[in-house]
């Protein structure tokens, strides 16, 4: 589609002329500063922050916390889906009010280098949820309130994706009374930000949604910051929560993980049932720095709370043994970026 035609289509959706220019410029060039957008999109300098804040509030763009401020696209598919769902929800509410007032529905309008990004507003919140579920490949960790959980459960698309993922949810405000389409559910009555961690590589922190304020969304793609958030999730939230539901090594007999902690939990779940676990891992051999893979029957799991070390020892096909650590491992033979655990077939067992 030609650029001028795309600008016209965006304006039909409710974008102003300058919003459309700024958005198309980001589509073409990626992350930009406000000065770069002014130059490339031919936008008047006094208008730039109002224009970009409008795009942020609609969920199409996120901005950095650093100086100078940079702007980056939210995944377009997720952004437009979140925008449409948010607008449809708003329109439905208005429609209900109009029906109650006059028994007819009319006037539904068609509203038409950084590592931490910020967006705000309900549309941005819905776009963030959509992005979480569309982009997570293997494992999703979350700490959330029942309002956000209910939003997730109302979406057939989110639920379908959730059933394909390894998942662990900590609920802040309500202990579930019925089974959820989540592998592991815990309850910890406390206050905190809504948190999603995707594949241990990215995180979303959301505030405001639980008490009716405008949602504020922090999108974090810095691996070191995400690692600290992941440590908080496991060592504080999950560790001191009440287990409510766990399907690993019971209903779920094979699963993909990014976290070594939950992979070890599944292996130990098999051990309690008298079963061995077969482990396949992709990652890096620490001695050589080369990428590779390792697989074998798990013969030992180790967890040192003091040193923060969690590892799996597997027996390889040749009879040798290799130790597997998680992301950031230093003491093991192999640092796993992806881990698959399943019940070991009898042919793979070295002993009965």
Short mmCIF file of C-alpha atoms in Angstrom, two decimals:
data_model
loop_
_atom_site.label_atom_id
_atom_site.label_comp_id
_atom_site.label_asym_id
_atom_site.label_seq_id
_atom_site.Cartn_x
_atom_site.Cartn_y
_atom_site.Cartn_z
CA UNK A 1 0.00 0.00 0.00
CA UNK A 2 1.37 3.44 -0.96
CA UNK A 3 2.23 5.77 1.90
CA UNK A 4 -0.40 8.38 0.98
CA UNK A 5 -3.11 5.71 0.83
CA UNK A 6 -2.07 4.39 4.25
CA UNK A 7 -2.20 7.90 5.71
CA UNK A 8 -5.74 8.28 4.40
CA UNK A 9 -6.80 4.93 5.87
CA UNK A 10 -5.40 5.85 9.28
CA UNK A 11 -7.24 9.17 9.22
CA UNK A 12 -10.46 7.28 8.49
CA UNK A 13 -9.85 5.38 11.75
CA UNK A 14 -9.70 8.64 13.66
CA UNK A 15 -6.00 9.53 13.47
CA UNK A 16 -5.32 13.23 12.97
CA UNK A 17 -3.15 14.18 10.00
CA UNK A 18 -0.09 14.58 12.20
CA UNK A 19 -0.79 11.41 14.22
CA UNK A 20 -0.97 9.46 10.96
CA UNK A 21 2.29 11.00 9.72
CA UNK A 22 4.07 10.22 12.99
CA UNK A 23 2.80 6.63 13.06
CA UNK A 24 3.79 5.91 9.45
CA UNK A 25 7.21 7.44 10.12
CA UNK A 26 7.74 5.02 13.02
CA UNK A 27 6.57 2.15 10.80
CA UNK A 28 9.26 3.11 8.28
CA UNK A 29 12.15 3.99 10.57
CA UNK A 30 11.62 2.24 13.91
CA UNK A 31 12.55 3.86 17.23
CA UNK A 32 12.99 7.65 16.94
CA UNK A 33 13.44 10.72 19.12
CA UNK A 34 10.89 13.54 19.04
CA UNK A 35 13.35 15.67 17.06
CA UNK A 36 13.73 12.95 14.45
CA UNK A 37 9.96 12.55 14.16
CA UNK A 38 9.53 16.33 13.73
CA UNK A 39 12.01 16.28 10.86
CA UNK A 40 10.94 13.07 9.12
CA UNK A 41 7.16 13.47 9.54
CA UNK A 42 7.08 17.26 8.99
CA UNK A 43 5.26 17.95 12.26
CA UNK A 44 5.22 21.41 13.93
CA UNK A 45 7.57 21.39 16.92
CA UNK A 46 5.02 22.83 19.42
CA UNK A 47 2.59 19.98 18.61
CA UNK A 48 4.93 17.01 18.84
CA UNK A 49 4.40 15.97 22.49
CA UNK A 50 0.60 16.26 22.35
CA UNK A 51 0.58 14.19 19.16
CA UNK A 52 2.89 11.48 20.50
CA UNK A 53 1.11 11.34 23.89
CA UNK A 54 -2.15 10.77 22.01
CA UNK A 55 -0.62 7.82 20.13
CA UNK A 56 0.77 6.45 23.41
CA UNK A 57 -2.62 6.69 25.14
CA UNK A 58 -4.28 4.87 22.24
CA UNK A 59 -1.84 1.99 22.64
CA UNK A 60 -0.04 2.32 19.30
CA UNK A 61 3.25 3.74 20.59
CA UNK A 62 5.37 3.49 23.74
CA UNK A 63 7.92 6.01 24.96
CA UNK A 64 11.18 5.64 26.85
CA UNK A 65 11.92 6.87 30.36
CA UNK A 66 15.37 8.10 29.36
CA UNK A 67 16.54 11.41 27.91
CA UNK A 68 16.10 12.25 25.13
CA UNK A 69 12.68 10.60 25.00
CA UNK A 70 12.43 7.99 22.27
CA UNK A 71 9.28 6.56 20.77
CA UNK A 72 8.80 3.00 19.52
CA UNK A 73 5.91 1.04 18.04
CA UNK A 74 3.85 -1.39 20.05
CA UNK A 75 3.52 -4.55 17.93
CA UNK A 76 1.02 -3.32 15.27
CA UNK A 77 -1.10 -6.47 15.32
CA UNK A 78 -1.40 -6.34 19.11
CA UNK A 79 -1.95 -2.57 19.13
CA UNK A 80 -4.79 -2.60 16.62
CA UNK A 81 -6.42 -5.59 18.30
CA UNK A 82 -6.21 -3.88 21.70
CA UNK A 83 -7.45 -0.61 20.20
CA UNK A 84 -10.45 -2.29 18.61
CA UNK A 85 -11.33 -4.26 21.75
CA UNK A 86 -11.01 -1.20 23.97
CA UNK A 87 -13.10 0.91 21.65
CA UNK A 88 -15.73 -1.80 21.26
CA UNK A 89 -15.94 -2.09 25.06
CA UNK A 90 -16.39 1.66 25.37
CA UNK A 91 -18.95 1.73 22.59
CA UNK A 92 -20.88 -1.13 24.18
CA UNK A 93 -21.00 0.75 27.48
CA UNK A 94 -22.26 3.89 25.80
CA UNK A 95 -24.79 1.84 23.88
CA UNK A 96 -26.16 0.30 27.07
CA UNK A 97 -26.56 3.72 28.64
CA UNK A 98 -28.34 5.07 25.57
CA UNK A 99 -30.66 2.05 25.48
CA UNK A 100 -31.60 2.52 29.11
CA UNK A 101 -32.23 6.23 28.54
CA UNK A 102 -34.18 6.13 25.28
CA UNK A 103 -34.49 2.45 24.29
CA UNK A 104 -32.52 2.85 21.13
CA UNK A 105 -28.86 2.60 20.22
CA UNK A 106 -27.50 5.29 17.99
CA UNK A 107 -24.60 7.70 17.83
CA UNK A 108 -22.00 4.96 18.32
CA UNK A 109 -18.96 6.79 17.13
CA UNK A 110 -16.03 5.25 15.27
CA UNK A 111 -13.08 6.45 17.29
CA UNK A 112 -11.28 6.65 14.81
CA UNK A 113 18.62 1.78 22.06
CA UNK A 114 15.97 2.18 25.04
CA UNK A 115 14.94 -0.77 27.23
CA UNK A 116 12.05 0.58 29.32
CA UNK A 117 9.02 1.98 27.54
CA UNK A 118 5.86 3.55 28.92
CA UNK A 119 2.29 3.69 27.69
CA UNK A 120 -0.98 4.50 29.43
CA UNK A 121 -4.72 4.18 29.04
CA UNK A 122 -7.15 1.29 28.72
CA UNK A 123 -6.42 0.76 25.03
CA UNK A 124 -2.71 0.50 25.81
CA UNK A 125 -3.54 -1.97 28.60
CA UNK A 126 -5.54 -4.19 26.24
CA UNK A 127 -2.80 -3.92 23.61
CA UNK A 128 -0.26 -4.99 26.23
CA UNK A 129 -2.32 -8.07 27.16
CA UNK A 130 -2.66 -8.97 23.50
CA UNK A 131 1.08 -8.54 22.99
CA UNK A 132 1.84 -10.74 26.00
CA UNK A 133 -0.16 -13.66 24.65
CA UNK A 134 0.72 -13.25 20.99
CA UNK A 135 4.48 -13.03 21.50
CA UNK A 136 5.16 -15.53 24.32
CA UNK A 137 6.55 -18.76 22.87
CA UNK A 138 7.14 -21.13 25.80
CA UNK A 139 6.59 -19.86 29.33
CA UNK A 140 4.47 -17.13 30.89
CA UNK A 141 4.82 -16.02 34.51
CA UNK A 142 2.28 -13.60 35.97
CA UNK A 143 1.28 -11.89 39.21
CA UNK A 144 -2.12 -10.27 38.88
CA UNK A 145 -5.45 -9.27 40.33
CA UNK A 146 -8.70 -11.08 39.64
CA UNK A 147 -9.88 -8.22 37.38
CA UNK A 148 -7.01 -8.83 34.96
CA UNK A 149 -7.43 -12.61 35.24
CA UNK A 150 -11.11 -12.24 34.31
CA UNK A 151 -10.16 -10.08 31.32
CA UNK A 152 -7.83 -12.85 30.17
CA UNK A 153 -10.40 -15.60 30.71
CA UNK A 154 -13.05 -13.70 28.71
CA UNK A 155 -10.85 -13.87 25.61
CA UNK A 156 -11.07 -17.17 23.72
CA UNK A 157 -7.84 -16.25 21.95
CA UNK A 158 -5.96 -15.66 25.20
CA UNK A 159 -7.27 -18.88 26.77
CA UNK A 160 -6.39 -20.94 23.69
CA UNK A 161 -2.83 -19.59 23.75
CA UNK A 162 -2.57 -20.06 27.52
CA UNK A 163 -3.34 -23.76 27.14
CA UNK A 164 -0.31 -24.09 24.84
CA UNK A 165 2.12 -22.40 27.24
CA UNK A 166 3.89 -23.38 30.41
CA UNK A 167 2.33 -20.97 32.90
CA UNK A 168 2.49 -19.91 36.54
CA UNK A 169 0.07 -17.29 37.92
CA UNK A 170 0.16 -15.74 41.40
CA UNK A 171 -3.18 -14.16 42.40
CA UNK A 172 -3.05 -11.14 44.73
CA UNK A 173 -6.63 -10.59 45.79
CA UNK A 174 -8.75 -13.70 45.37
CA UNK A 175 -8.13 -17.41 45.84
CA UNK A 176 -9.64 -19.24 42.84
CA UNK A 177 -12.48 -21.60 43.71
CA UNK A 178 -12.54 -23.47 40.40
CA UNK A 179 -9.92 -24.90 38.00
CA UNK A 180 -8.18 -22.43 35.71
CA UNK A 181 -6.56 -23.03 32.28
CA UNK A 182 -3.18 -22.38 33.93
CA UNK A 183 -0.61 -25.03 34.89
CA UNK A 184 0.35 -23.59 38.23
CA UNK A 185 -1.80 -21.24 40.32
CA UNK A 186 -0.84 -19.73 43.67
CA UNK A 187 -2.46 -17.24 46.03
CA UNK A 188 -0.66 -14.52 47.98
CA UNK A 189 -2.89 -11.83 49.52
CA UNK A 190 -0.83 -8.68 49.02
CA UNK A 191 -0.59 -5.51 46.95
CA UNK A 192 1.70 -5.21 43.98
CA UNK A 193 1.90 -4.30 40.32
CA UNK A 194 0.31 -6.53 37.74
CA UNK A 195 3.24 -8.38 36.26
CA UNK A 196 3.80 -10.52 33.17
CA UNK A 197 7.16 -12.15 32.34
CA UNK A 198 7.43 -13.61 28.84
CA UNK A 199 10.02 -16.34 28.20
CA UNK A 200 12.28 -14.73 30.86
CA UNK A 201 13.29 -12.14 28.25
CA UNK A 202 10.68 -9.37 28.54
CA UNK A 203 8.32 -8.06 31.19
CA UNK A 204 5.27 -5.85 31.51
CA UNK A 205 4.53 -4.00 34.78
CA UNK A 206 1.05 -2.49 34.97
CA UNK A 207 -0.26 -0.20 37.70
CA UNK A 208 -3.61 1.50 38.24
CA UNK A 209 -5.91 -1.09 36.71
CA UNK A 210 -6.75 -2.74 40.04
CA UNK A 211 -8.17 0.42 41.65
CA UNK A 212 -9.93 2.03 38.73
CA UNK A 213 -7.22 4.51 37.79
CA UNK A 214 -5.87 4.90 34.27
CA UNK A 215 -3.54 1.96 33.60
CA UNK A 216 0.16 2.78 33.36
CA UNK A 217 2.17 0.16 31.48
CA UNK A 218 5.94 -0.29 31.66
CA UNK A 219 7.33 -2.54 28.93
CA UNK A 220 10.82 -3.84 29.80
CA UNK A 221 13.08 -5.54 27.27
CA UNK A 222 16.38 -5.19 29.12
CA UNK A 223 17.47 -8.72 30.06
CA UNK A 224 19.19 -7.66 33.30
CA UNK A 225 16.15 -5.77 34.58
CA UNK A 226 13.92 -8.64 33.51
CA UNK A 227 16.19 -11.07 35.38
CA UNK A 228 15.77 -9.05 38.58
CA UNK A 229 11.99 -9.03 38.13
CA UNK A 230 12.07 -12.79 37.52
CA UNK A 231 14.10 -13.30 40.70
CA UNK A 232 11.51 -11.26 42.63
CA UNK A 233 8.75 -13.38 41.14
CA UNK A 234 10.33 -16.68 42.17
CA UNK A 235 12.01 -15.73 45.46
CA UNK A 236 9.30 -13.48 46.90
CA UNK A 237 5.95 -13.92 45.20
CA UNK A 238 5.92 -17.61 44.24
CA UNK A 239 8.03 -18.87 47.13
CA UNK A 240 5.75 -17.45 49.83
CA UNK A 241 2.41 -18.10 48.14
CA UNK A 242 -0.21 -20.73 48.89
CA UNK A 243 -0.36 -23.42 46.16
CA UNK A 244 -3.84 -23.69 44.68
CA UNK A 245 -3.38 -25.72 41.50
CA UNK A 246 -0.47 -27.57 39.88
CA UNK A 247 -0.88 -29.71 36.78
CA UNK A 248 2.83 -30.42 36.19
CA UNK A 249 3.77 -34.12 36.28
CA UNK A 250 0.08 -34.91 36.83
CA UNK A 251 -2.21 -33.72 34.04
CA UNK A 252 0.72 -32.25 32.09
CA UNK A 253 3.29 -34.94 31.29
CA UNK A 254 5.44 -32.97 28.84
CA UNK A 255 6.26 -29.27 28.84
CA UNK A 256 8.60 -26.56 27.57
CA UNK A 257 10.28 -24.17 30.01
CA UNK A 258 12.58 -21.19 30.02
CA UNK A 259 12.97 -21.27 33.83
CA UNK A 260 15.19 -23.94 35.36
CA UNK A 261 13.25 -23.64 38.65
CA UNK A 262 9.97 -24.87 37.22
CA UNK A 263 11.72 -27.53 35.12
CA UNK A 264 13.23 -28.91 38.34
CA UNK A 265 9.82 -28.82 40.01
CA UNK A 266 8.37 -30.96 37.22
CA UNK A 267 11.23 -33.45 37.47
CA UNK A 268 10.68 -33.73 41.22
CA UNK A 269 6.98 -34.18 40.58
CA UNK A 270 7.79 -37.18 38.40
CA UNK A 271 10.10 -38.56 41.10
CA UNK A 272 7.28 -38.44 43.66
CA UNK A 273 5.27 -40.63 41.31
CA UNK A 274 8.13 -43.09 40.85
CA UNK A 275 8.88 -41.84 37.33
CA UNK A 276 12.08 -40.68 35.67
CA UNK A 277 12.21 -37.49 33.60
CA UNK A 278 13.80 -37.07 30.18
CA UNK A 279 15.31 -33.64 29.60
CA UNK A 280 16.17 -31.87 26.35
CA UNK A 281 17.86 -28.48 26.54
CA UNK A 282 19.08 -25.88 24.06
CA UNK A 283 21.67 -23.34 25.08
CA UNK A 284 25.40 -22.77 25.49
CA UNK A 285 28.28 -24.99 26.62
CA UNK A 286 29.95 -22.85 29.28
CA UNK A 287 33.47 -24.19 28.77
CA UNK A 288 33.61 -23.32 25.06
CA UNK A 289 30.89 -20.70 24.69
CA UNK A 290 29.45 -22.67 21.78
CA UNK A 291 25.75 -23.07 21.21
CA UNK A 292 24.49 -26.61 21.44
CA UNK A 293 22.00 -29.05 22.86
CA UNK A 294 22.01 -31.72 25.53
CA UNK A 295 19.54 -34.45 26.39
CA UNK A 296 19.29 -37.39 28.72
CA UNK A 297 17.55 -38.88 31.73
CA UNK A 298 17.54 -36.66 34.81
CA UNK A 299 19.49 -38.41 37.58
CA UNK A 300 19.74 -35.54 40.07
CA UNK A 301 18.35 -32.08 40.76
CA UNK A 302 20.11 -29.49 42.90
CA UNK A 303 18.84 -26.33 44.54
CA UNK A 304 21.05 -24.15 46.74
CA UNK A 305 18.86 -21.35 48.12
CA UNK A 306 21.85 -19.55 49.66
CA UNK A 307 23.87 -19.37 46.45
CA UNK A 308 20.84 -19.10 44.21
CA UNK A 309 21.88 -22.15 42.18
CA UNK A 310 19.39 -24.53 40.61
CA UNK A 311 20.55 -27.28 38.26
CA UNK A 312 19.73 -30.62 36.67
CA UNK A 313 22.18 -33.47 36.16
CA UNK A 314 21.39 -35.72 33.20
CA UNK A 315 22.88 -39.01 32.08
CA UNK A 316 23.73 -38.85 28.39
CA UNK A 317 23.35 -41.65 25.87
CA UNK A 318 27.10 -42.41 26.12
CA UNK A 319 26.89 -42.86 29.89
CA UNK A 320 28.55 -39.54 30.75
CA UNK A 321 26.81 -36.94 32.87
CA UNK A 322 26.28 -33.22 32.31
CA UNK A 323 24.95 -30.53 34.63
CA UNK A 324 22.43 -28.06 33.25
CA UNK A 325 21.84 -24.59 34.68
CA UNK A 326 19.43 -21.90 33.66
CA UNK A 327 19.81 -18.46 32.15
CA UNK A 328 22.99 -16.90 33.57
CA UNK A 329 24.44 -20.20 34.82
CA UNK A 330 28.14 -20.14 35.77
CA UNK A 331 28.94 -23.34 37.66
CA UNK A 332 27.33 -25.99 35.44
CA UNK A 333 28.44 -27.56 32.18
CA UNK A 334 25.58 -26.13 30.15
CA UNK A 335 23.43 -22.98 30.36
CA UNK A 336 19.95 -23.78 29.07
CA UNK A 337 17.90 -21.17 27.27
CA UNK A 338 15.08 -23.61 26.50
CA UNK A 339 14.22 -26.80 28.39
CA UNK A 340 11.78 -29.58 27.56
CA UNK A 341 10.82 -32.11 30.25
CA UNK A 342 8.78 -35.27 29.77
CA UNK A 343 8.30 -38.64 31.38
CA UNK A 344 11.22 -40.83 30.32
CA UNK A 345 10.43 -43.82 28.09
CA UNK A 346 11.55 -47.12 29.56
CA UNK A 347 14.08 -47.54 26.73
CA UNK A 348 15.88 -44.41 27.92
CA UNK A 349 16.29 -45.52 31.51
CA UNK A 350 19.68 -46.75 32.61
CA UNK A 351 18.11 -48.67 35.47
CA UNK A 352 14.63 -49.97 36.31
#
